[in-house]
Coordinates of C-alpha atoms in Angstrom, one line a residue:
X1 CA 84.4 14.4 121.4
X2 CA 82.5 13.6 124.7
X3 CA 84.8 15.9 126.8
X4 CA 83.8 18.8 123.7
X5 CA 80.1 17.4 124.4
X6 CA 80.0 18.4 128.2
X7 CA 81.4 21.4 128.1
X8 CA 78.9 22.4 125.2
X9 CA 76.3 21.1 127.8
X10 CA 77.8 22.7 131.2
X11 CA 77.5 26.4 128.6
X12 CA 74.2 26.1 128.0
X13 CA 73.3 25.0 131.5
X14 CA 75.2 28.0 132.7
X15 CA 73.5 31.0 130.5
X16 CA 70.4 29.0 130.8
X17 CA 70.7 29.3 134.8
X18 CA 71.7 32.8 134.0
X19 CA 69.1 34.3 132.2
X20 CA 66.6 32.7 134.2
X21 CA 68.2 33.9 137.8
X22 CA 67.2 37.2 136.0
X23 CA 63.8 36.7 135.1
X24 CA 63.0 34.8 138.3
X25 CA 64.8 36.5 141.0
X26 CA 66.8 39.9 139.3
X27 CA 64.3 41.8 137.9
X28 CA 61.2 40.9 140.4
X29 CA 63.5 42.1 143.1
X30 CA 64.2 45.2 141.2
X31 CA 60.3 45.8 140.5
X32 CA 60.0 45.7 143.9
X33 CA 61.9 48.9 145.1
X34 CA 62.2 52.3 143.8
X35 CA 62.4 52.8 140.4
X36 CA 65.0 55.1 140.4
X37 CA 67.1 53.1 142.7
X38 CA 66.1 50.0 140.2
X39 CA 67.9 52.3 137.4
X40 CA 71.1 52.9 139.4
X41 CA 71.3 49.1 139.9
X42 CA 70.6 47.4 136.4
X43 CA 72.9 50.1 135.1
X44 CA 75.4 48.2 137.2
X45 CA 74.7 45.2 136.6
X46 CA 74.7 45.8 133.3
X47 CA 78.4 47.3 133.4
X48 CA 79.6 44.2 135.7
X49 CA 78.1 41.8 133.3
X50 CA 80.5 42.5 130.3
X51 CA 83.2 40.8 131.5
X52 CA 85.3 37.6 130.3
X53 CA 83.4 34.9 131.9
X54 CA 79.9 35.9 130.3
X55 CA 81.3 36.3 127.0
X56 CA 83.0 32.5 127.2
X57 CA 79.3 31.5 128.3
X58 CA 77.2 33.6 126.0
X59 CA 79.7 33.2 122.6
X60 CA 80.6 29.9 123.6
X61 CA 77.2 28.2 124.1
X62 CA 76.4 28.3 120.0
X63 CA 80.0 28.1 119.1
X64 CA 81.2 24.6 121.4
X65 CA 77.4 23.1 119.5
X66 CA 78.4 24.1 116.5
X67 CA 82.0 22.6 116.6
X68 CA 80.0 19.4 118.3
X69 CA 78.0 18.9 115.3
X70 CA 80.9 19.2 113.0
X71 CA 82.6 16.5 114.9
X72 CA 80.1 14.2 115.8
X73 CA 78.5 11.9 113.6
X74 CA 75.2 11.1 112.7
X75 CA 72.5 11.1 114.7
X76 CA 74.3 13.5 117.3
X77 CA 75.1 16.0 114.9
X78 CA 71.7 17.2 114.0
X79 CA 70.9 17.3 117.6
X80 CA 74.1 19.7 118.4
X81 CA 73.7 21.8 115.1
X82 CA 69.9 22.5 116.4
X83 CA 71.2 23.6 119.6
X84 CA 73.4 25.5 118.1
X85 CA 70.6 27.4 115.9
X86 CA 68.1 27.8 118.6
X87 CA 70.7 29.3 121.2
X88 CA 72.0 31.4 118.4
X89 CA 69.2 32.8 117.2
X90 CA 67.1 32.8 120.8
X91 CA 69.8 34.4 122.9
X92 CA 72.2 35.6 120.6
X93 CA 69.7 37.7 118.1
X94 CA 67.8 38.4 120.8
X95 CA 70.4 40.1 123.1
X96 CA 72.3 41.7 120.3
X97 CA 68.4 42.8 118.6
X98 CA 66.9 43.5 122.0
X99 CA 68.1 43.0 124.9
X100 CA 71.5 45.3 124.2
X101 CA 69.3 48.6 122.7
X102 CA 67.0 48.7 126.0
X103 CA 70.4 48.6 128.2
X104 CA 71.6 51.5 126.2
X105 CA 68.7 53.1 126.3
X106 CA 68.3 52.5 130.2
X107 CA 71.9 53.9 130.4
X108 CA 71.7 56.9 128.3
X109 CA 68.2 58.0 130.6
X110 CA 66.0 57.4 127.5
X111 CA 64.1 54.6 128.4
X112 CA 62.4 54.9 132.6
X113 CA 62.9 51.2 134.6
X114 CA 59.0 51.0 134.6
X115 CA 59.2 50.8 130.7
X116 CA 62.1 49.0 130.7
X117 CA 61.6 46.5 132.8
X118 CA 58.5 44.2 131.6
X119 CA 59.7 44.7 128.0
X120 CA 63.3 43.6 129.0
X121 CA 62.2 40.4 131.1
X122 CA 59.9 39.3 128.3
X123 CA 62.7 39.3 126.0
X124 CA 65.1 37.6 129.0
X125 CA 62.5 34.7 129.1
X126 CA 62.6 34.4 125.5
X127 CA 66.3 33.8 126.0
X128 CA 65.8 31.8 129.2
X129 CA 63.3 29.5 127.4
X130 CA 65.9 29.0 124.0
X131 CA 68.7 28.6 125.9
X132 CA 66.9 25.6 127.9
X133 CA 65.3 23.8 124.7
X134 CA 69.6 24.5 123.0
X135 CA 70.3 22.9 126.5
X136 CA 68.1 19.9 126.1
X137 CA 68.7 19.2 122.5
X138 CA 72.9 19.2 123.8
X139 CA 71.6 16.3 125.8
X140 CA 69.7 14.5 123.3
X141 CA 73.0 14.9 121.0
X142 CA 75.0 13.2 124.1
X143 CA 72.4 10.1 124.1
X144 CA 73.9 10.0 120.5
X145 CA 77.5 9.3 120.5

């Protein structure tokens, strides 16, 4: 159970430390040159991103907390099921809701970077923010086996 434990924690740290690099460093750096060449490169990104590694992180996050909380017993268990809920529904919903429709619409030329952009890295720090309070609660659950 405590190996099951860290690697629920070492997910959540990771798309925590993801979604914020974006917010913090990604899309300021992007703001700062020209839109058009901002396009080209989130478009991308955006195509690089969808690859096996991201998909352990981002589906694995909710999932490893959610199999933590079934196997751990009281009081850990409410700490990993809540870290569960708030990574699913803060970066899950969120990027499946949000996140995923501006891409598209950023790929498909419907949506200009200057649009894009502040709307998109609102919604990142959403996920940023969930994915750190999923992260923490992971660690309270830990302080409880």
């Amino acid at each position: 159970m405590l190996i099951l434990a860290l690697i629920t924690l070492v997910l959540h740290g990771a798309l925590t430390g993801l979604f914020y690099a974006f917010s913090m460093s990604v899309m300021p750096g992007l703001n700062a040159i020209d839109p058009a060449q901002a396009e080209a490169a989130m478009r991308s990104v955006n195509r690089k991103i969808l690859n096996p590694w991201l998909f352990v992180v981002f589906l694995g996050s909710p999932l490893a907390a959610l199999v933590a909380g079934f196997l751990a017993g009281a009081p850990a268990a409410v700490w990993f099921f809540a870290a569960a809920a708030v990574n699913f529904v803060g970066s899950f919903l969120v990027t499946v809701a949000i996140n995923v429709p501006m891409n598209n619409a950023l790929d498909a030329g419907t949506m200009p970077f200057k649009a894009y952009s502040p709307r998109w890295t609102t919604w990142n720090t959403v996920r940023t923010v969930a994915c750190a309070a999923g992260l923490v609660l992971v660690g309270i659950g830990l302080t409880g086996l």
